[in-house]
C-alpha positions as a Python dict, from the first residue, in 0.01 Angstrom:
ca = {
    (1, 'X'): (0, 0, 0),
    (2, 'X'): (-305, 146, 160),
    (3, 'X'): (-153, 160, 516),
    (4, 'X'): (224, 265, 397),
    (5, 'X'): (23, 550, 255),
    (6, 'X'): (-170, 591, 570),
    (7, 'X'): (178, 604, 808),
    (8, 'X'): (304, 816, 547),
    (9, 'X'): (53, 1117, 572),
    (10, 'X'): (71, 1071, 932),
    (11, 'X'): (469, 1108, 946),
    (12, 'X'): (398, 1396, 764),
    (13, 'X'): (160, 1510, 920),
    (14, 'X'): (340, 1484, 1261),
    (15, 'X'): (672, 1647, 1136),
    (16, 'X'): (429, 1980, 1007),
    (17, 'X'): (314, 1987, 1330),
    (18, 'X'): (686, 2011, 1481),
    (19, 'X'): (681, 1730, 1690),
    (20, 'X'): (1021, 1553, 1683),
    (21, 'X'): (1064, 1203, 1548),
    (22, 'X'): (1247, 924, 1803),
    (23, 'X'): (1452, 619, 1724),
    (24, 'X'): (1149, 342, 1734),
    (25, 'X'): (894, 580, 1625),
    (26, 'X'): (802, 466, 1203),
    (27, 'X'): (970, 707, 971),
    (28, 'X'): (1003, 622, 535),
    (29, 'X'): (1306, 470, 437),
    (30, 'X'): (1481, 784, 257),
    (31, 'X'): (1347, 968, 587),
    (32, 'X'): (1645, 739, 758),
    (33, 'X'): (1894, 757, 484),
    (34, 'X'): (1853, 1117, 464),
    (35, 'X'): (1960, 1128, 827),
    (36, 'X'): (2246, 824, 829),
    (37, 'X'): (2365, 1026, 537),
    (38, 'X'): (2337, 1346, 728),
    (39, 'X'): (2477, 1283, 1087),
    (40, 'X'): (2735, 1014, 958),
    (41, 'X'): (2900, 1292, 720),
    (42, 'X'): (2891, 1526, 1035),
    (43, 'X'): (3030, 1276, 1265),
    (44, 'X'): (3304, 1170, 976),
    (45, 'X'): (3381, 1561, 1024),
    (46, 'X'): (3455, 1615, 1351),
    (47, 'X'): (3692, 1338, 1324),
    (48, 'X'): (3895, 1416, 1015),
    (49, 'X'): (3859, 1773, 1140),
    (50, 'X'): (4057, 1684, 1413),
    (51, 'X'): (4359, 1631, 1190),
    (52, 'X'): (4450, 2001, 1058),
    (53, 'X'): (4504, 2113, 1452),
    (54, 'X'): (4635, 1818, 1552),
    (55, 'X'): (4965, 1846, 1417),
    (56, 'X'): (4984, 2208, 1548),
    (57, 'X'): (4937, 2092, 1920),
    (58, 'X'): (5289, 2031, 1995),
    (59, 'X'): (5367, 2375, 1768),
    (60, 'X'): (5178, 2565, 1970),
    (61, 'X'): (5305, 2918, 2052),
    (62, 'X'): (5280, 2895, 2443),
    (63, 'X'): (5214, 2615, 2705),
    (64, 'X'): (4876, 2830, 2715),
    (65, 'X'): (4814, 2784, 2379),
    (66, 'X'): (4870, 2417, 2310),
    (67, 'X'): (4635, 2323, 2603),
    (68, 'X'): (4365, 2545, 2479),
    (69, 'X'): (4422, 2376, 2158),
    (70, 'X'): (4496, 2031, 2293),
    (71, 'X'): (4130, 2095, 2464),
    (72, 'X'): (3941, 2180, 2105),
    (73, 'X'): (4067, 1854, 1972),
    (74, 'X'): (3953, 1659, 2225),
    (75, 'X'): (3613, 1842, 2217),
    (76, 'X'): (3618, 1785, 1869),
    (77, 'X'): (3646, 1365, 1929),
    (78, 'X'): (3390, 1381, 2162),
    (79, 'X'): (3147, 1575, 1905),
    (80, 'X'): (3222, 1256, 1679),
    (81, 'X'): (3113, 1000, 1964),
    (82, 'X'): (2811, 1174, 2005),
    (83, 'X'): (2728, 1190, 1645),
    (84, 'X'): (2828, 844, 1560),
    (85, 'X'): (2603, 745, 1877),
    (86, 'X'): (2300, 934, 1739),
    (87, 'X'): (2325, 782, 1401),
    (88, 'X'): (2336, 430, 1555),
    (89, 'X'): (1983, 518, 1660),
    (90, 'X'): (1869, 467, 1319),
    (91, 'X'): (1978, 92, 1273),
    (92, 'X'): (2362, 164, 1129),
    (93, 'X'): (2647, 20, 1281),
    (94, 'X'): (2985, 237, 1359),
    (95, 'X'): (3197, -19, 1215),
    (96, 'X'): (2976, 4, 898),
    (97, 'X'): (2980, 386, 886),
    (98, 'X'): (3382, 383, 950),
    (99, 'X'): (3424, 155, 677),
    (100, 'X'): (3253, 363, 444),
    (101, 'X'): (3425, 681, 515),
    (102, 'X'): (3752, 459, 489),
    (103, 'X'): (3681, 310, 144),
    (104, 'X'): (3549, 690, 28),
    (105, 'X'): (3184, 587, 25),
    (106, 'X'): (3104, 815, 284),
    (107, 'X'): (3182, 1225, 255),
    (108, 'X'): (3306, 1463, 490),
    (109, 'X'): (3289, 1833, 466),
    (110, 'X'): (3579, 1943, 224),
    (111, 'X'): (3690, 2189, 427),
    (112, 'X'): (3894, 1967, 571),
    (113, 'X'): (4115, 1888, 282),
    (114, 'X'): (4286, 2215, 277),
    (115, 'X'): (4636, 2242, 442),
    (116, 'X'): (4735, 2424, 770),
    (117, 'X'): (5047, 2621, 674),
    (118, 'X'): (5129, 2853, 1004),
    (119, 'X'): (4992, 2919, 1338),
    (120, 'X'): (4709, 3209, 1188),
    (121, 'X'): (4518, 2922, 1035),
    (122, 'X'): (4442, 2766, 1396),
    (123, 'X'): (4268, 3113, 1417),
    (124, 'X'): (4108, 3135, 1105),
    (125, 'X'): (3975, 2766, 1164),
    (126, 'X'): (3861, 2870, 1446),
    (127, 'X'): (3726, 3191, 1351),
    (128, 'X'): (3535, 3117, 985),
    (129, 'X'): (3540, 2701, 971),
    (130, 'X'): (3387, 2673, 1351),
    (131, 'X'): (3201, 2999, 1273),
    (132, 'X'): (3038, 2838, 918),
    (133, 'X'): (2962, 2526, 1135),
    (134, 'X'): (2799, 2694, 1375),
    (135, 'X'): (2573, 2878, 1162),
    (136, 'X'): (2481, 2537, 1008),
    (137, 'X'): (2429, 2383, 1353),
    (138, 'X'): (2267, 2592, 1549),
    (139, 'X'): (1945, 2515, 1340),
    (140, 'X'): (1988, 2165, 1381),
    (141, 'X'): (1942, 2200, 1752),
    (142, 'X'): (1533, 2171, 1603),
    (143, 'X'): (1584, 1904, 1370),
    (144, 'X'): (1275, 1666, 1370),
    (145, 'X'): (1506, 1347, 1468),
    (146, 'X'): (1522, 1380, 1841),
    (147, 'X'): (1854, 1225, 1889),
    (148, 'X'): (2018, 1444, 1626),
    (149, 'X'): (1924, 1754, 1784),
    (150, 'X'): (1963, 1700, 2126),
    (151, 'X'): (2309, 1563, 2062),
    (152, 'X'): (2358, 1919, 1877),
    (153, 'X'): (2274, 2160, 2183),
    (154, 'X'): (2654, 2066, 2337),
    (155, 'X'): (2791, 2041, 2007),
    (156, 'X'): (2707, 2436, 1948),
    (157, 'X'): (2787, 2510, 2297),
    (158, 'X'): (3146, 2411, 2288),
    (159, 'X'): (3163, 2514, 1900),
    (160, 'X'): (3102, 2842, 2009),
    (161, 'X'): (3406, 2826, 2228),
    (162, 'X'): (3620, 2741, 1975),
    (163, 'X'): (3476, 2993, 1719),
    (164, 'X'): (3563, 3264, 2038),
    (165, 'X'): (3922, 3074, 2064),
    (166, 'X'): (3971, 3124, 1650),
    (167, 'X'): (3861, 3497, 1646),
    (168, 'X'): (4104, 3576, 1989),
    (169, 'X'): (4440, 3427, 1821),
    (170, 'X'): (4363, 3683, 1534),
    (171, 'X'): (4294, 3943, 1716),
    (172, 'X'): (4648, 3877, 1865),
    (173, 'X'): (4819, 3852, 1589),
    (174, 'X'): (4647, 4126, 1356),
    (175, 'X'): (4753, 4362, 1655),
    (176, 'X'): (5116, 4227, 1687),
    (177, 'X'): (5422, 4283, 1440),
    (178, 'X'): (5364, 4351, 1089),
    (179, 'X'): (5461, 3961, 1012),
    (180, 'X'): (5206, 3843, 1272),
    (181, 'X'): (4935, 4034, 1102),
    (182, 'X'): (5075, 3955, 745),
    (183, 'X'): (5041, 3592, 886),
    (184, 'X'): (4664, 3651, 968),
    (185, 'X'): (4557, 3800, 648),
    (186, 'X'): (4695, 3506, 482),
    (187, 'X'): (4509, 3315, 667),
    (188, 'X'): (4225, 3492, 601),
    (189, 'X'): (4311, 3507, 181),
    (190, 'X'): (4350, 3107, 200),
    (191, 'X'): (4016, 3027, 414),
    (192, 'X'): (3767, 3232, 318),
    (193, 'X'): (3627, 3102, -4),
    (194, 'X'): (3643, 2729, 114),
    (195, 'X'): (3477, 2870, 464),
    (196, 'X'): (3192, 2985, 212),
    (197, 'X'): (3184, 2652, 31),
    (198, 'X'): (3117, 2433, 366),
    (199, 'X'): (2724, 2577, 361),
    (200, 'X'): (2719, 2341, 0),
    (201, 'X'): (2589, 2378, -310),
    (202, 'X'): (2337, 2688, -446),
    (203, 'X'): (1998, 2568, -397),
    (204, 'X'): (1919, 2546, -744),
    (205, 'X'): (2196, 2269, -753),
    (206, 'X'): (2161, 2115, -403),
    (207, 'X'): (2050, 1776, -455),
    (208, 'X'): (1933, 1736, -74),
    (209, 'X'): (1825, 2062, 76),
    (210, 'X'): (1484, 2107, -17),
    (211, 'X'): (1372, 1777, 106),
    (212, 'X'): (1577, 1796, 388),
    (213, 'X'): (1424, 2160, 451),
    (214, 'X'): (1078, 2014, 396),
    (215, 'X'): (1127, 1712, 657),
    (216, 'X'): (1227, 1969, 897),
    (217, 'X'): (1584, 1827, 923),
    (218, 'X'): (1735, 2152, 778),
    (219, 'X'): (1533, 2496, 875),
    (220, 'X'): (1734, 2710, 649),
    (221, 'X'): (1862, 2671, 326),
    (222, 'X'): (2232, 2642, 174),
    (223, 'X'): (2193, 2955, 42),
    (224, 'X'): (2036, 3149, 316),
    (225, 'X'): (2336, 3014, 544),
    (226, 'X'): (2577, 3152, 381),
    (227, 'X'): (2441, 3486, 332),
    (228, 'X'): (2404, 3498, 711),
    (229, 'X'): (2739, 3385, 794),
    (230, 'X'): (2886, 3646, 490),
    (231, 'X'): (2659, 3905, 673),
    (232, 'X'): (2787, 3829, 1043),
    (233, 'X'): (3188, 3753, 949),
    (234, 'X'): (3256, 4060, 774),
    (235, 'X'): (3247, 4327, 1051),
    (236, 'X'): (3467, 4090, 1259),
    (237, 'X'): (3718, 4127, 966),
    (238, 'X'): (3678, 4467, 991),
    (239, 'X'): (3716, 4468, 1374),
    (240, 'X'): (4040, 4273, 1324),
    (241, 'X'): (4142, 4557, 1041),
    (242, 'X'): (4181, 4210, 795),
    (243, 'X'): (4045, 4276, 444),
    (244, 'X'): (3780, 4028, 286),
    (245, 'X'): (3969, 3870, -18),
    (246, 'X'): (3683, 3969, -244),
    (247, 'X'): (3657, 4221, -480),
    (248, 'X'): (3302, 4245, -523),
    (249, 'X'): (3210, 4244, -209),
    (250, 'X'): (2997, 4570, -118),
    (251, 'X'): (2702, 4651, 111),
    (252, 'X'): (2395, 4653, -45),
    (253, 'X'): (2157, 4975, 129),
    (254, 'X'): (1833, 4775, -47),
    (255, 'X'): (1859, 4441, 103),
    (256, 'X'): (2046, 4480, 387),
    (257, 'X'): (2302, 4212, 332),
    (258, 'X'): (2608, 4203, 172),
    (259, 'X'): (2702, 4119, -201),
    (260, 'X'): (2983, 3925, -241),
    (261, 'X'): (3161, 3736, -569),
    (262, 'X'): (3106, 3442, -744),
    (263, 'X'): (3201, 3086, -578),
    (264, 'X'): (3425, 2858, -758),
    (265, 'X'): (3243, 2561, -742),
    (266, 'X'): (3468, 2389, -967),
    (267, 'X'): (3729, 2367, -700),
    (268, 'X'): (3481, 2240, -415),
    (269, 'X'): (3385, 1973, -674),
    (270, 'X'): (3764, 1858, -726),
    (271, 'X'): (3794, 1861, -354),
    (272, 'X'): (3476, 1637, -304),
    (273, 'X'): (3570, 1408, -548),
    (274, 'X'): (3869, 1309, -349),
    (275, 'X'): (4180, 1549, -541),
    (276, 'X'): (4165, 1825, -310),
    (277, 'X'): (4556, 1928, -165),
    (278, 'X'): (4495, 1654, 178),
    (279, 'X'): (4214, 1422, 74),
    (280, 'X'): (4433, 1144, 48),
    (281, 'X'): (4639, 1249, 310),
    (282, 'X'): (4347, 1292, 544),
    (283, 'X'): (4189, 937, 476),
    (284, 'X'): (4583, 761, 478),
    (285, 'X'): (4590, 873, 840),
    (286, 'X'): (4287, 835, 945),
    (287, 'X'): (4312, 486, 833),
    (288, 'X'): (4631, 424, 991),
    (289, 'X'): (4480, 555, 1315),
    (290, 'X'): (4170, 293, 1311),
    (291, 'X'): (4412, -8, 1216),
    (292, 'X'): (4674, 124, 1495),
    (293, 'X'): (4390, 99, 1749),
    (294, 'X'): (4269, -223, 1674),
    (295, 'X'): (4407, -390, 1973),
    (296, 'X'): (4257, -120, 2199),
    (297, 'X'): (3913, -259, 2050),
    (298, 'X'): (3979, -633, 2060),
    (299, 'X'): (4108, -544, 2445),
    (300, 'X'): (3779, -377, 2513),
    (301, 'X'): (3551, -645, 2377),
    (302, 'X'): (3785, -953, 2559),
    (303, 'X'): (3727, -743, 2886),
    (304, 'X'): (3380, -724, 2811),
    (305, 'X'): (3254, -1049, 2764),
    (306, 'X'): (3453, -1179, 3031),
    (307, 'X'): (3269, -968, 3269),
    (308, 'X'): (2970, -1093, 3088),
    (309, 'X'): (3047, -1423, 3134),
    (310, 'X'): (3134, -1337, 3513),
    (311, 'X'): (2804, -1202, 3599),
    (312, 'X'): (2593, -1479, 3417),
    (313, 'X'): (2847, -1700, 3606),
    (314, 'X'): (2752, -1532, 3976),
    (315, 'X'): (2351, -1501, 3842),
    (316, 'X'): (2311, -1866, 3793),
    (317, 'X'): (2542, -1937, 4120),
    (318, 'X'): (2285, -1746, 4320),
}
């Protein structure tokens, strides 16, 4: 007991001192949940998040357009590989974090449960949803766990490509026809209030942040986030003459930030308990996707151990 103590303090110690934790370094038990819980949810993510644009590829406006989108995805898949590779670190298996995110053990951000209806919402995904992320992200590029945060510095890099890509396709349309900026505003209306809800619960109902925040995984809380990204987005809506579909929301001369409305937390706890408009749609084809590929994987692990079997066989020969 003495010496779990004593590795304890030191842990502690040695995160306070912001020195960043690697894979065969000692670290307490919820220290590693916390993270598989963490990094698997963002990896889960970037994967389901891959759906809502994916069906717009071959919709796309202009050749132009569908490879710039066609691009995102694949960024998007490869932000998922890294993720899923950084979690490994920490003594999980893929196949055991794919298998809880197909049997709903495992979350993903509930953003991603929301419908896209026209062409404005691969703008306004790309505008507020890779905007919110990036605002969460960018902190993790100073997460204690080493592999988590190195993994994020190209994660934010190309995010902030896409969050450029978003903000450009409303810009287009919000200077177009009357439709085309009708179409953004919609946009806008429908994604706002679940763009707010991806930064999670208030603090004084976040069941995670503070010890995240105190293990140096998180540097900012749920709360503060949000504020930021409220405080950053609304002059672009501005910019892009789109109006904020908030009533209260007002500048506020003593802080310095903007006020804005009440959440309605009630609907992001519907969507994370699974009866949001896609959940079910999301995970159907997400499952179909993994079962679809499963020769691709058997292939892949034949071909390997063959040319395992080959080399051992030309080792010993030798």
């Amino acid at each position: 007991m003495t010496q779990e103590m004593d590795l304890n303090q030191r842990f502690e110690d040695y995160i306070a001192s912001d020195q960043k934790i690697e894979a065969k370094d000692w670290m307490p038990d919820a220290y590693r949940k916390t993270l598989i819980r963490q990094i698997s949810q963002h990896a889960h993510s970037e994967i389901i998040g891959m759906q809502p644009e994916g069906n717009w590829i071959t919709r796309a406006p202009s050749l132009k357009r569908k490879s710039i989108l066609l691009a995102k995805v694949q960024d998007e898949a490869g932000h998922g590989l890294y993720l899923y590779s950084a979690a490994e670190t920490l003594g999980i298996s893929r196949d055991e974090m794919l298998d809880a995110l197909h049997t709903g053990q495992a979350k993903y951000s509930s953003i991603f449960n929301y419908p896209t209806l026209t062409w404005a919402d691969m703008g306004a995904i790309g505008w507020l949803v890779d905007g919110a992320a990036i605002m969460n992200q960018v902190p993790l590029c100073k997460c204690s766990y080493g592999p988590y945060a190195r993994a994020m510095v190209r994660v934010c890099k190309e995010e902030s490509f896409h969050q450029r890509q978003g903000f450009q396709i409303m810009l287009n349309l919000s200077q177009g026809t009357t439709e085309q900026k009708e179409m953004a505003q919609d946009a806008l209306n429908r994604w706002w209030w679940p763009s707010l809800m991806m930064f999670g619960p208030n603090d004084a109902s976040s069941k995670h942040s503070e010890q995240s925040m105190r293990w140096k995984i998180k540097r900012f809380s749920n709360d503060e986030l949000r504020q930021r990204f409220v405080d950053m987005t609304v002059p672009q809506a501005e910019l892009l003459g789109l109006t904020v579909p908030d009533p209260d929301l007002q500048w506020n001369e003593e802080t310095g930030h903007y006020d804005f409305g009440p959440i309605d937390w009630s609907e992001f706890e519907q969507v994370v308990a699974g009866n949001g408009p896609c959940n079910r749609e999301r995970i159907e084809t997400r499952v179909k996707a993994h079962e679809n590929g499963a020769w691709v994987r058997e292939a892949a692990a034949a071909y390997a151990t063959k040319s395992a079997e080959r080399t051992s066989s030309q080792t010993s020969a030798a």
